């Protein structure tokens, strides 16, 4: 079971509290996790990655195991600890620096 | 007894303000979608409990929300805005071609006859429509296909389509405005468009009388006279008596601003007097606050040129807020109500057509839009 931590705004949108747990078929990558996440919670489509290109939105980051995986290929295998559920896959809103 | 419901979009959520027809005591609910930018919230004139909201953030992009109970509960609907075909390019700030990129929905205009049909004006400028209550959005691509589209250039706030006016007497006629391309009209329900900028004079572009390139801030129309349009441009207040085919300046005695008059963002029309219009003059295009620190609504009862400042109940010293283009609305009660919101978070209401004002709320986040519904 894959564990995903969403930022507060997206937890509110998806009406979930705490971590989301997902079954991911095949290799565990950021793409396969987001595919499963959006299938379970369609209202998240377009909020983490572009509807069409599937590119990560500019101010969203992906962290896991104390690493920033944002710039890795979406098809790169994620760490075993994420695939086993020992560590969560974090979707994070980038630091804004204090705007508004 | 009649009621009014004021829908307020702010930088940090939406608020719903409700009162009876006296409009003296208000109930405030919100923030709805706390922390998100709500560019616009608007109700269906056919089914007033059907509301649509444009919710966005720099982090998570565009969301669309719909309510079927007057804003008590909301459900997210489709947020996929994809340009029709190959998007092509418009002109960037530096004059180079720039791909059309969807950024956000600026304005929502529900159909006058069908609660499931809504038009959406977006940045980069395009017109979308849903006919299924928000389950899907499709572009009316004839607008971007206008021959001038590749030359449209964004204003400082972006290339936003911010004004949509539906003609109540001719369902095929639609008016829209884009910063900084100008105004356009369709006479065939959005299939093809005509630039309607003749008479606009903009000294900040190479050809002041160009067909497009004008920074139109907002337009308004009285439903009883759909051929008469009023416009608040970057500089100048204008009117057209022939559905936009020709405009003339009606700045008249608006406050002098270093030899110019008429800068501002909002413009609206009295509910029962089609020649009575309202603007909020703002000092120049580089300061964006009221003249002399005095927040004054100007009213013309002659369709322009002759203006009177309305000040009773509004701050007349040390006021340096702005009033953005979609942040004024008019109710249709017998004694016409006028509402506007400021970037300082105040929403002011007048229950007597502007003669006197009171704040409904004072400390909201910066107000982006104000709409009002008159409920039976």
CSV table of C-alpha atoms in Angstrom, one decimal:
chain,number,residue,atom,x,y,z
A,1,UNK,CA,0.0,0.0,0.0
A,2,UNK,CA,1.4,3.4,-1.1
A,3,UNK,CA,1.1,6.2,1.4
A,4,UNK,CA,0.7,9.8,0.0
A,5,UNK,CA,0.7,13.0,2.0
A,6,UNK,CA,-1.2,15.9,0.4
A,7,UNK,CA,-0.9,19.6,1.2
A,8,UNK,CA,-3.8,21.0,3.3
A,9,UNK,CA,-5.6,22.7,0.5
A,10,UNK,CA,-5.7,19.4,-1.5
A,11,UNK,CA,-6.8,17.4,1.5
A,12,UNK,CA,-9.7,19.8,1.9
A,13,UNK,CA,-10.6,19.5,-1.8
A,14,UNK,CA,-10.4,15.7,-1.8
A,15,UNK,CA,-12.2,15.6,1.6
A,16,UNK,CA,-9.6,13.5,3.2
A,17,UNK,CA,-7.8,13.8,6.5
A,18,UNK,CA,-4.3,12.5,7.1
A,19,UNK,CA,-2.5,10.3,4.7
A,20,UNK,CA,-4.1,8.7,1.6
A,21,UNK,CA,-3.4,5.1,1.0
A,22,UNK,CA,-3.4,3.8,-2.6
A,23,UNK,CA,-3.0,0.5,-4.4
A,24,UNK,CA,-0.6,1.1,-7.3
A,25,UNK,CA,-0.4,-1.4,-10.1
A,26,UNK,CA,3.0,-2.1,-11.7
A,27,UNK,CA,6.1,-0.1,-11.0
A,28,UNK,CA,5.8,2.5,-8.3
A,29,UNK,CA,6.7,5.9,-9.9
A,30,UNK,CA,5.4,9.4,-9.4
A,31,UNK,CA,3.4,8.9,-12.5
A,32,UNK,CA,1.7,5.7,-11.4
A,33,UNK,CA,1.1,7.2,-7.9
A,34,UNK,CA,-0.6,10.3,-9.4
A,35,UNK,CA,-2.6,8.2,-11.9
A,36,UNK,CA,-3.9,6.2,-9.0
A,37,UNK,CA,-4.5,9.3,-6.8
A,38,UNK,CA,-6.4,11.1,-9.6
A,39,UNK,CA,-8.5,8.0,-10.3
A,40,UNK,CA,-9.5,7.8,-6.7
A,41,UNK,CA,-10.0,11.6,-6.3
A,42,UNK,CA,-10.9,13.1,-9.7
A,43,UNK,CA,-11.3,16.5,-8.2
A,44,UNK,CA,-7.4,16.6,-7.9
A,45,UNK,CA,-7.0,16.4,-11.6
A,46,UNK,CA,-5.1,19.5,-12.8
A,47,UNK,CA,-4.1,20.6,-9.4
A,48,UNK,CA,-0.8,18.7,-9.1
A,49,UNK,CA,0.1,18.2,-12.8
A,50,UNK,CA,-1.3,19.6,-16.0
A,51,UNK,CA,-4.4,18.0,-17.4
A,52,UNK,CA,-2.9,17.4,-20.8
A,53,UNK,CA,0.9,17.3,-20.6
A,54,UNK,CA,0.9,15.7,-17.2
A,55,UNK,CA,3.8,17.9,-16.3
A,56,UNK,CA,4.2,18.8,-12.6
A,57,UNK,CA,2.8,22.3,-11.8
A,58,UNK,CA,5.6,24.7,-11.2
A,59,UNK,CA,5.0,25.3,-7.5
A,60,UNK,CA,4.4,21.7,-6.5
A,61,UNK,CA,7.2,19.5,-5.2
A,62,UNK,CA,7.5,15.8,-4.7
A,63,UNK,CA,9.5,14.6,-1.7
A,64,UNK,CA,10.2,11.2,-0.2
A,65,UNK,CA,12.9,9.7,2.1
A,66,UNK,CA,14.3,13.2,2.7
A,67,UNK,CA,14.9,13.6,-1.0
A,68,UNK,CA,13.5,16.1,-3.5
A,69,UNK,CA,12.3,14.0,-6.4
A,70,UNK,CA,10.6,16.8,-8.2
A,71,UNK,CA,13.0,16.9,-11.1
A,72,UNK,CA,13.3,13.2,-11.6
A,73,UNK,CA,11.6,11.5,-14.5
A,74,UNK,CA,7.9,10.7,-13.7
A,75,UNK,CA,8.7,7.2,-14.8
A,76,UNK,CA,11.7,6.8,-12.5
A,77,UNK,CA,11.2,4.1,-9.9
A,78,UNK,CA,10.7,5.6,-6.4
A,79,UNK,CA,12.7,4.4,-3.4
A,80,UNK,CA,11.9,0.9,-2.1
A,81,UNK,CA,10.7,2.5,1.1
A,82,UNK,CA,7.9,4.3,-0.7
A,83,UNK,CA,7.0,1.2,-2.7
A,84,UNK,CA,6.8,-0.8,0.5
A,85,UNK,CA,4.8,1.8,2.3
A,86,UNK,CA,7.5,2.3,4.9
A,87,UNK,CA,7.8,6.0,3.9
A,88,UNK,CA,5.2,8.3,2.4
A,89,UNK,CA,5.3,10.1,-0.9
A,90,UNK,CA,4.8,13.8,-0.2
A,91,UNK,CA,3.1,16.3,-2.5
A,92,UNK,CA,4.2,19.7,-1.2
A,93,UNK,CA,3.2,23.2,-2.1
A,94,UNK,CA,6.5,25.2,-2.7
A,95,UNK,CA,7.5,27.8,-0.2
A,96,UNK,CA,6.0,31.1,-1.4
A,97,UNK,CA,8.3,33.6,0.4
A,98,UNK,CA,5.5,35.5,1.9
A,99,UNK,CA,3.4,36.8,-1.0
A,100,UNK,CA,0.0,38.1,0.1
B,1,UNK,CA,-40.2,40.3,1.4
B,2,UNK,CA,-37.4,40.7,-1.0
B,3,UNK,CA,-33.9,39.7,-0.1
B,4,UNK,CA,-30.5,40.3,-1.6
B,5,UNK,CA,-27.5,38.1,-1.7
B,6,UNK,CA,-24.1,39.6,-2.4
B,7,UNK,CA,-21.4,37.3,-3.7
B,8,UNK,CA,-17.9,38.5,-2.9
B,9,UNK,CA,-14.7,37.0,-4.4
B,10,UNK,CA,-11.5,37.8,-2.6
B,11,UNK,CA,-7.8,37.0,-2.6
B,12,UNK,CA,-8.4,34.5,0.2
B,13,UNK,CA,-11.8,33.0,-0.3
B,14,UNK,CA,-15.4,33.8,-1.1
B,15,UNK,CA,-18.0,35.4,1.2
B,16,UNK,CA,-21.7,35.6,0.9
B,17,UNK,CA,-23.5,38.6,2.4
B,18,UNK,CA,-27.3,38.4,2.8
B,19,UNK,CA,-29.9,41.0,3.9
B,20,UNK,CA,-33.6,41.7,3.6
B,21,UNK,CA,-34.8,44.4,1.2
B,22,UNK,CA,-33.9,47.2,3.6
B,23,UNK,CA,-30.3,46.3,3.2
B,24,UNK,CA,-29.3,47.6,6.6
B,25,UNK,CA,-28.5,44.4,8.6
B,26,UNK,CA,-26.3,41.7,7.0
B,27,UNK,CA,-25.4,38.1,7.6
B,28,UNK,CA,-22.0,37.2,6.5
B,29,UNK,CA,-20.9,33.7,5.6
B,30,UNK,CA,-17.4,32.6,4.7
B,31,UNK,CA,-14.7,32.2,3.9
B,32,UNK,CA,-15.7,29.6,1.4
B,33,UNK,CA,-12.6,28.0,-0.1
B,34,UNK,CA,-10.4,29.7,2.5
B,35,UNK,CA,-7.0,30.6,1.3
B,36,UNK,CA,-7.8,30.4,-2.4
B,37,UNK,CA,-8.2,33.3,-4.9
B,38,UNK,CA,-11.8,33.6,-5.9
B,39,UNK,CA,-11.8,35.7,-9.1
B,40,UNK,CA,-15.5,35.6,-9.6
B,41,UNK,CA,-18.7,34.1,-8.1
B,42,UNK,CA,-22.0,34.5,-10.0
B,43,UNK,CA,-25.5,33.1,-9.8
B,44,UNK,CA,-27.8,32.0,-12.6
B,45,UNK,CA,-30.5,34.5,-13.3
B,46,UNK,CA,-32.8,31.5,-14.1
B,47,UNK,CA,-32.1,29.6,-10.9
B,48,UNK,CA,-30.7,32.0,-8.3
B,49,UNK,CA,-29.6,29.1,-6.0
B,50,UNK,CA,-27.3,27.8,-8.8
B,51,UNK,CA,-24.0,29.5,-8.2
B,52,UNK,CA,-20.7,29.1,-10.0
B,53,UNK,CA,-17.3,30.1,-8.6
B,54,UNK,CA,-13.8,30.4,-10.1
B,55,UNK,CA,-11.3,29.2,-7.5
B,56,UNK,CA,-7.6,29.3,-8.2
B,57,UNK,CA,-4.1,29.5,-6.7
B,58,UNK,CA,-0.6,29.9,-7.9
B,59,UNK,CA,0.2,26.5,-6.5
B,60,UNK,CA,-2.7,24.3,-7.5
B,61,UNK,CA,-4.1,26.0,-10.5
B,62,UNK,CA,-7.8,26.4,-11.5
B,63,UNK,CA,-10.8,24.8,-9.8
B,64,UNK,CA,-14.4,25.4,-10.6
B,65,UNK,CA,-17.1,25.1,-8.0
B,66,UNK,CA,-20.9,24.9,-8.3
B,67,UNK,CA,-23.6,25.3,-5.7
B,68,UNK,CA,-27.2,24.3,-6.0
B,69,UNK,CA,-28.3,25.8,-2.7
B,70,UNK,CA,-27.3,29.4,-2.8
B,71,UNK,CA,-23.8,28.8,-1.6
B,72,UNK,CA,-24.5,26.7,1.5
B,73,UNK,CA,-22.7,23.7,-0.1
B,74,UNK,CA,-20.4,23.4,-3.1
B,75,UNK,CA,-19.2,20.7,-5.4
B,76,UNK,CA,-16.1,20.8,-7.6
B,77,UNK,CA,-16.9,20.5,-11.3
B,78,UNK,CA,-14.7,20.2,-14.3
B,79,UNK,CA,-11.6,22.4,-14.3
B,80,UNK,CA,-10.2,21.3,-17.6
B,81,UNK,CA,-9.8,24.3,-20.0
B,82,UNK,CA,-8.1,23.2,-23.1
B,83,UNK,CA,-7.8,25.5,-26.1
B,84,UNK,CA,-9.4,24.2,-29.3
B,85,UNK,CA,-6.9,22.7,-31.8
B,86,UNK,CA,-3.4,24.0,-32.0
B,87,UNK,CA,-3.3,27.0,-29.6
B,88,UNK,CA,-0.9,29.1,-31.7
B,89,UNK,CA,0.6,32.3,-30.3
B,90,UNK,CA,-0.2,35.8,-29.2
B,91,UNK,CA,2.2,38.6,-28.7
B,92,UNK,CA,4.3,38.7,-25.5
B,93,UNK,CA,5.3,41.8,-23.5
B,94,UNK,CA,8.5,42.1,-25.5
B,95,UNK,CA,6.7,41.7,-28.8
B,96,UNK,CA,7.8,38.2,-29.5
B,97,UNK,CA,5.3,35.4,-30.2
B,98,UNK,CA,4.2,33.5,-27.1
B,99,UNK,CA,2.2,30.3,-26.9
B,100,UNK,CA,-1.4,30.6,-25.6
B,101,UNK,CA,-1.3,29.2,-22.1
B,102,UNK,CA,-4.3,28.8,-19.8
B,103,UNK,CA,-3.8,30.5,-16.4
B,104,UNK,CA,-7.2,31.1,-14.8
B,105,UNK,CA,-10.8,31.9,-15.2
B,106,UNK,CA,-11.4,35.6,-14.7
B,107,UNK,CA,-15.1,35.9,-15.2
B,108,UNK,CA,-18.2,33.7,-15.3
B,109,UNK,CA,-21.4,34.7,-17.1
B,110,UNK,CA,-24.3,32.3,-16.6
B,111,UNK,CA,-26.8,32.1,-19.4
B,112,UNK,CA,-29.9,34.2,-19.2
B,113,UNK,CA,-32.1,31.2,-20.0
B,114,UNK,CA,-30.4,28.0,-18.9
B,115,UNK,CA,-28.9,27.4,-15.5
B,116,UNK,CA,-26.6,24.7,-17.0
B,117,UNK,CA,-25.0,27.0,-19.5
B,118,UNK,CA,-22.2,29.3,-18.4
B,119,UNK,CA,-19.6,31.3,-20.3
B,120,UNK,CA,-16.1,31.6,-18.9
B,121,UNK,CA,-13.6,34.3,-19.8
B,122,UNK,CA,-10.1,33.1,-19.2
B,123,UNK,CA,-6.4,34.2,-19.3
B,124,UNK,CA,-4.8,33.8,-21.8
B,125,UNK,CA,-7.7,35.4,-23.4
B,126,UNK,CA,-10.4,33.0,-24.7
B,127,UNK,CA,-14.0,32.3,-24.2
B,128,UNK,CA,-15.2,28.9,-22.9
B,129,UNK,CA,-18.7,27.6,-22.4
B,130,UNK,CA,-20.3,24.8,-20.5
B,131,UNK,CA,-23.8,23.5,-21.4
B,132,UNK,CA,-23.9,20.8,-18.8
B,133,UNK,CA,-23.6,22.7,-15.5
B,134,UNK,CA,-19.8,22.7,-15.5
B,135,UNK,CA,-19.2,19.0,-16.2
B,136,UNK,CA,-17.2,20.0,-19.3
B,137,UNK,CA,-15.9,23.2,-20.8
B,138,UNK,CA,-15.4,23.9,-24.5
B,139,UNK,CA,-13.7,26.8,-26.2
B,140,UNK,CA,-15.6,29.1,-28.6
B,141,UNK,CA,-12.5,29.3,-30.7
B,142,UNK,CA,-13.8,31.8,-33.2
B,143,UNK,CA,-12.8,34.6,-30.9
B,144,UNK,CA,-9.1,33.6,-30.8
B,145,UNK,CA,-9.4,32.9,-34.4
B,146,UNK,CA,-10.2,36.5,-35.1
B,147,UNK,CA,-7.6,37.8,-37.5
B,148,UNK,CA,-6.0,40.0,-34.9
B,149,UNK,CA,-5.5,37.3,-32.3
B,150,UNK,CA,-1.9,36.7,-32.9
B,151,UNK,CA,-1.2,40.3,-32.2
B,152,UNK,CA,-3.0,40.5,-28.9
B,153,UNK,CA,-0.7,41.6,-26.1
B,154,UNK,CA,-1.3,41.2,-22.4
B,155,UNK,CA,-1.8,44.2,-20.1
B,156,UNK,CA,0.2,44.3,-16.8
B,157,UNK,CA,-2.3,42.0,-15.2
B,158,UNK,CA,-2.2,39.5,-18.0
B,159,UNK,CA,-4.1,38.8,-21.2
B,160,UNK,CA,-7.4,38.3,-19.5
B,161,UNK,CA,-10.9,38.1,-21.0
B,162,UNK,CA,-12.7,39.8,-18.1
B,163,UNK,CA,-16.1,41.0,-19.4
B,164,UNK,CA,-18.9,39.0,-21.0
B,165,UNK,CA,-22.3,40.6,-21.7
B,166,UNK,CA,-25.2,38.6,-23.1
B,167,UNK,CA,-27.8,40.5,-25.0
B,168,UNK,CA,-31.2,39.7,-23.4
B,169,UNK,CA,-33.1,40.6,-26.7
B,170,UNK,CA,-30.8,38.7,-29.1
B,171,UNK,CA,-29.5,35.4,-27.9
B,172,UNK,CA,-27.0,35.3,-30.6
B,173,UNK,CA,-25.3,38.5,-29.6
B,174,UNK,CA,-22.4,38.5,-27.1
B,175,UNK,CA,-20.0,41.3,-26.1
B,176,UNK,CA,-16.6,40.6,-24.5
B,177,UNK,CA,-13.6,42.6,-23.6
B,178,UNK,CA,-9.9,41.7,-23.2
B,179,UNK,CA,-7.0,43.5,-21.6
B,180,UNK,CA,-5.3,44.7,-23.6
B,181,UNK,CA,-6.8,43.7,-26.9
B,182,UNK,CA,-10.1,45.6,-26.7
B,183,UNK,CA,-13.8,44.9,-27.2
B,184,UNK,CA,-15.4,42.4,-29.5
B,185,UNK,CA,-18.9,41.5,-30.5
B,186,UNK,CA,-20.4,38.3,-31.9
B,187,UNK,CA,-23.7,38.3,-33.7
B,188,UNK,CA,-23.8,34.5,-34.3
B,189,UNK,CA,-23.6,33.1,-30.8
B,190,UNK,CA,-19.8,33.1,-30.6
B,191,UNK,CA,-18.9,31.6,-33.9
B,192,UNK,CA,-17.4,34.7,-35.4
B,193,UNK,CA,-16.3,38.1,-33.9
B,194,UNK,CA,-15.9,41.7,-34.8
B,195,UNK,CA,-13.5,44.1,-33.1
B,196,UNK,CA,-15.6,47.0,-31.8
B,197,UNK,CA,-13.0,49.6,-30.9
B,198,UNK,CA,-13.7,52.4,-33.3
B,199,UNK,CA,-13.7,55.7,-31.4
B,200,UNK,CA,-11.3,54.4,-28.7
B,201,UNK,CA,-8.2,56.5,-28.5
B,202,UNK,CA,-5.2,55.1,-26.6
B,203,UNK,CA,-2.1,57.1,-26.5
B,204,UNK,CA,0.0,54.3,-24.9
B,205,UNK,CA,0.0,52.3,-28.1
B,206,UNK,CA,1.8,53.1,-31.4
B,207,UNK,CA,-1.4,53.8,-33.3
B,208,UNK,CA,-3.8,55.4,-30.9
B,209,UNK,CA,-6.8,54.5,-33.1
B,210,UNK,CA,-5.7,50.9,-33.9
B,211,UNK,CA,-8.4,48.2,-34.5
B,212,UNK,CA,-7.1,46.3,-31.4
B,213,UNK,CA,-4.6,46.8,-28.6
B,214,UNK,CA,-6.8,49.0,-26.3
B,215,UNK,CA,-6.9,48.3,-22.6
B,216,UNK,CA,-10.6,48.0,-22.0
B,217,UNK,CA,-11.1,47.6,-18.2
B,218,UNK,CA,-14.8,46.9,-18.1
B,219,UNK,CA,-18.1,47.3,-19.9
B,220,UNK,CA,-21.7,47.5,-18.8
B,221,UNK,CA,-25.2,47.5,-20.4
B,222,UNK,CA,-28.7,48.1,-19.3
B,223,UNK,CA,-30.9,45.1,-20.3
B,224,UNK,CA,-33.7,47.3,-21.6
B,225,UNK,CA,-31.3,48.9,-24.1
B,226,UNK,CA,-28.8,46.3,-25.3
B,227,UNK,CA,-27.5,48.6,-28.1
B,228,UNK,CA,-26.2,51.1,-25.6
B,229,UNK,CA,-22.9,50.1,-24.0
B,230,UNK,CA,-20.8,51.9,-21.4
B,231,UNK,CA,-17.0,51.3,-21.1
B,232,UNK,CA,-14.4,52.1,-18.6
B,233,UNK,CA,-11.1,52.0,-20.5
B,234,UNK,CA,-7.5,52.4,-19.2
B,235,UNK,CA,-8.1,56.1,-19.6
B,236,UNK,CA,-11.5,57.4,-20.5
B,237,UNK,CA,-15.1,56.5,-19.9
B,238,UNK,CA,-17.0,56.0,-23.1
B,239,UNK,CA,-20.4,55.1,-24.5
B,240,UNK,CA,-21.7,53.6,-27.7
B,241,UNK,CA,-25.2,53.9,-29.0
B,242,UNK,CA,-24.8,51.4,-31.8
B,243,UNK,CA,-23.7,48.2,-30.0
B,244,UNK,CA,-20.1,49.1,-30.1
B,245,UNK,CA,-19.7,50.2,-33.7
B,246,UNK,CA,-18.6,53.6,-32.6
B,247,UNK,CA,-17.6,54.9,-29.2
B,248,UNK,CA,-17.4,58.5,-27.8
B,249,UNK,CA,-15.7,59.7,-24.7
B,250,UNK,CA,-18.0,60.9,-21.9
B,251,UNK,CA,-15.3,61.8,-19.3
B,252,UNK,CA,-16.9,65.2,-18.8
B,253,UNK,CA,-16.1,66.6,-15.4
B,254,UNK,CA,-14.5,63.5,-13.9
B,255,UNK,CA,-11.5,64.4,-11.7
B,256,UNK,CA,-8.6,66.0,-13.5
B,257,UNK,CA,-5.5,63.8,-13.5
B,258,UNK,CA,-2.6,65.7,-14.9
B,259,UNK,CA,-4.6,66.8,-17.9
B,260,UNK,CA,-6.4,63.6,-18.3
B,261,UNK,CA,-9.7,62.3,-16.9
B,262,UNK,CA,-11.5,59.0,-16.5
B,263,UNK,CA,-9.0,56.4,-15.3
B,264,UNK,CA,-10.7,53.6,-13.3
B,265,UNK,CA,-11.8,50.0,-13.5
B,266,UNK,CA,-15.5,49.5,-12.6
B,267,UNK,CA,-18.5,50.8,-14.5
B,268,UNK,CA,-22.2,49.9,-14.0
B,269,UNK,CA,-25.7,51.0,-14.8
B,270,UNK,CA,-28.6,51.8,-12.5
B,271,UNK,CA,-31.3,49.0,-12.5
B,272,UNK,CA,-34.2,51.2,-13.5
B,273,UNK,CA,-32.6,54.3,-15.1
B,274,UNK,CA,-30.6,53.3,-18.2
B,275,UNK,CA,-28.9,56.6,-18.5
B,276,UNK,CA,-27.7,56.5,-14.9
B,277,UNK,CA,-24.2,55.1,-14.6
B,278,UNK,CA,-21.5,54.7,-11.9
B,279,UNK,CA,-17.7,54.7,-12.0
B,280,UNK,CA,-15.0,55.0,-9.3
B,281,UNK,CA,-12.2,57.3,-10.6
B,282,UNK,CA,-8.8,56.1,-9.7
B,283,UNK,CA,-5.7,58.2,-9.9
B,284,UNK,CA,-3.6,57.5,-13.0
B,285,UNK,CA,-2.3,54.2,-14.3
B,286,UNK,CA,0.7,54.2,-12.0
B,287,UNK,CA,-0.9,54.9,-8.6
B,288,UNK,CA,-4.2,53.0,-8.6
B,289,UNK,CA,-5.8,54.7,-5.6
B,290,UNK,CA,-8.5,57.3,-5.3
B,291,UNK,CA,-7.8,61.0,-6.0
B,292,UNK,CA,-6.8,63.0,-2.9
B,293,UNK,CA,-7.3,59.9,-0.7
B,294,UNK,CA,-11.1,60.4,-1.0
B,295,UNK,CA,-13.2,57.4,-2.0
B,296,UNK,CA,-15.8,58.8,-4.3
B,297,UNK,CA,-18.3,57.0,-6.6
B,298,UNK,CA,-19.2,59.2,-9.5
B,299,UNK,CA,-22.7,59.0,-10.9
B,300,UNK,CA,-24.0,60.4,-14.1
B,301,UNK,CA,-27.7,60.6,-14.7
B,302,UNK,CA,-27.1,61.7,-18.3
B,303,UNK,CA,-25.3,58.7,-19.6
B,304,UNK,CA,-21.9,60.4,-19.1
B,305,UNK,CA,-20.3,63.8,-19.4
B,306,UNK,CA,-22.1,65.3,-16.4
B,307,UNK,CA,-20.9,63.6,-13.2
B,308,UNK,CA,-21.6,64.1,-9.5
B,309,UNK,CA,-19.4,62.7,-6.7
B,310,UNK,CA,-21.2,60.5,-4.2
B,311,UNK,CA,-19.4,60.6,-0.8
B,312,UNK,CA,-21.9,60.2,2.0
B,313,UNK,CA,-20.7,57.3,4.1
B,314,UNK,CA,-17.5,56.8,2.2
B,315,UNK,CA,-14.0,57.7,3.6
B,316,UNK,CA,-13.0,61.2,2.6
B,317,UNK,CA,-9.4,61.2,3.9
B,318,UNK,CA,-6.5,58.8,3.9
B,319,UNK,CA,-8.1,56.2,1.7
B,320,UNK,CA,-5.8,54.5,-0.7
B,321,UNK,CA,-7.6,51.4,-1.8
B,322,UNK,CA,-8.5,50.3,-5.4
B,323,UNK,CA,-11.8,49.1,-6.8
B,324,UNK,CA,-11.1,46.3,-9.3
B,325,UNK,CA,-13.0,45.8,-12.6
B,326,UNK,CA,-15.5,43.2,-11.5
B,327,UNK,CA,-16.0,44.6,-8.0
B,328,UNK,CA,-19.3,46.6,-8.5
B,329,UNK,CA,-22.8,45.3,-8.8
B,330,UNK,CA,-26.4,46.7,-8.8
B,331,UNK,CA,-29.5,45.1,-7.4
B,332,UNK,CA,-32.9,45.5,-8.9
B,333,UNK,CA,-35.1,46.4,-5.9
B,334,UNK,CA,-37.3,49.4,-6.4
B,335,UNK,CA,-34.8,51.6,-4.6
B,336,UNK,CA,-31.8,50.5,-6.5
B,337,UNK,CA,-28.9,49.1,-4.5
B,338,UNK,CA,-25.3,49.6,-5.5
B,339,UNK,CA,-22.4,47.6,-4.1
B,340,UNK,CA,-18.7,47.7,-4.5
B,341,UNK,CA,-15.6,46.1,-2.9
B,342,UNK,CA,-12.1,47.4,-2.4
B,343,UNK,CA,-8.6,46.0,-2.3
B,344,UNK,CA,-8.7,47.0,1.4
B,345,UNK,CA,-11.4,44.4,2.1
B,346,UNK,CA,-14.4,46.7,2.5
B,347,UNK,CA,-17.7,46.0,0.8
B,348,UNK,CA,-19.8,49.1,0.6
B,349,UNK,CA,-23.6,49.2,0.0
B,350,UNK,CA,-26.0,51.9,-0.9
B,351,UNK,CA,-29.7,51.2,-0.7
B,352,UNK,CA,-30.6,54.5,-2.3
B,353,UNK,CA,-28.9,54.4,-5.7
B,354,UNK,CA,-25.7,55.8,-4.4
B,355,UNK,CA,-26.9,58.8,-2.4
B,356,UNK,CA,-25.5,57.3,0.8
B,357,UNK,CA,-23.3,54.4,1.7
B,358,UNK,CA,-22.4,52.0,4.5
B,359,UNK,CA,-19.9,49.3,4.8
B,360,UNK,CA,-21.3,45.8,5.0
B,361,UNK,CA,-17.9,44.4,6.0
B,362,UNK,CA,-14.6,46.2,6.5
B,363,UNK,CA,-11.9,43.7,6.9
B,364,UNK,CA,-12.1,41.0,4.2
B,365,UNK,CA,-9.1,40.1,2.1
B,366,UNK,CA,-8.7,42.2,-1.0
B,367,UNK,CA,-11.9,42.1,-2.9
B,368,UNK,CA,-11.6,40.8,-6.5
B,369,UNK,CA,-15.3,40.7,-7.5
B,370,UNK,CA,-18.8,41.6,-6.3
B,371,UNK,CA,-22.1,40.4,-7.6
B,372,UNK,CA,-25.6,40.7,-6.3
B,373,UNK,CA,-28.7,38.7,-6.6
B,374,UNK,CA,-32.1,40.1,-6.0
B,375,UNK,CA,-34.2,37.3,-4.5
B,376,UNK,CA,-38.0,37.2,-4.3
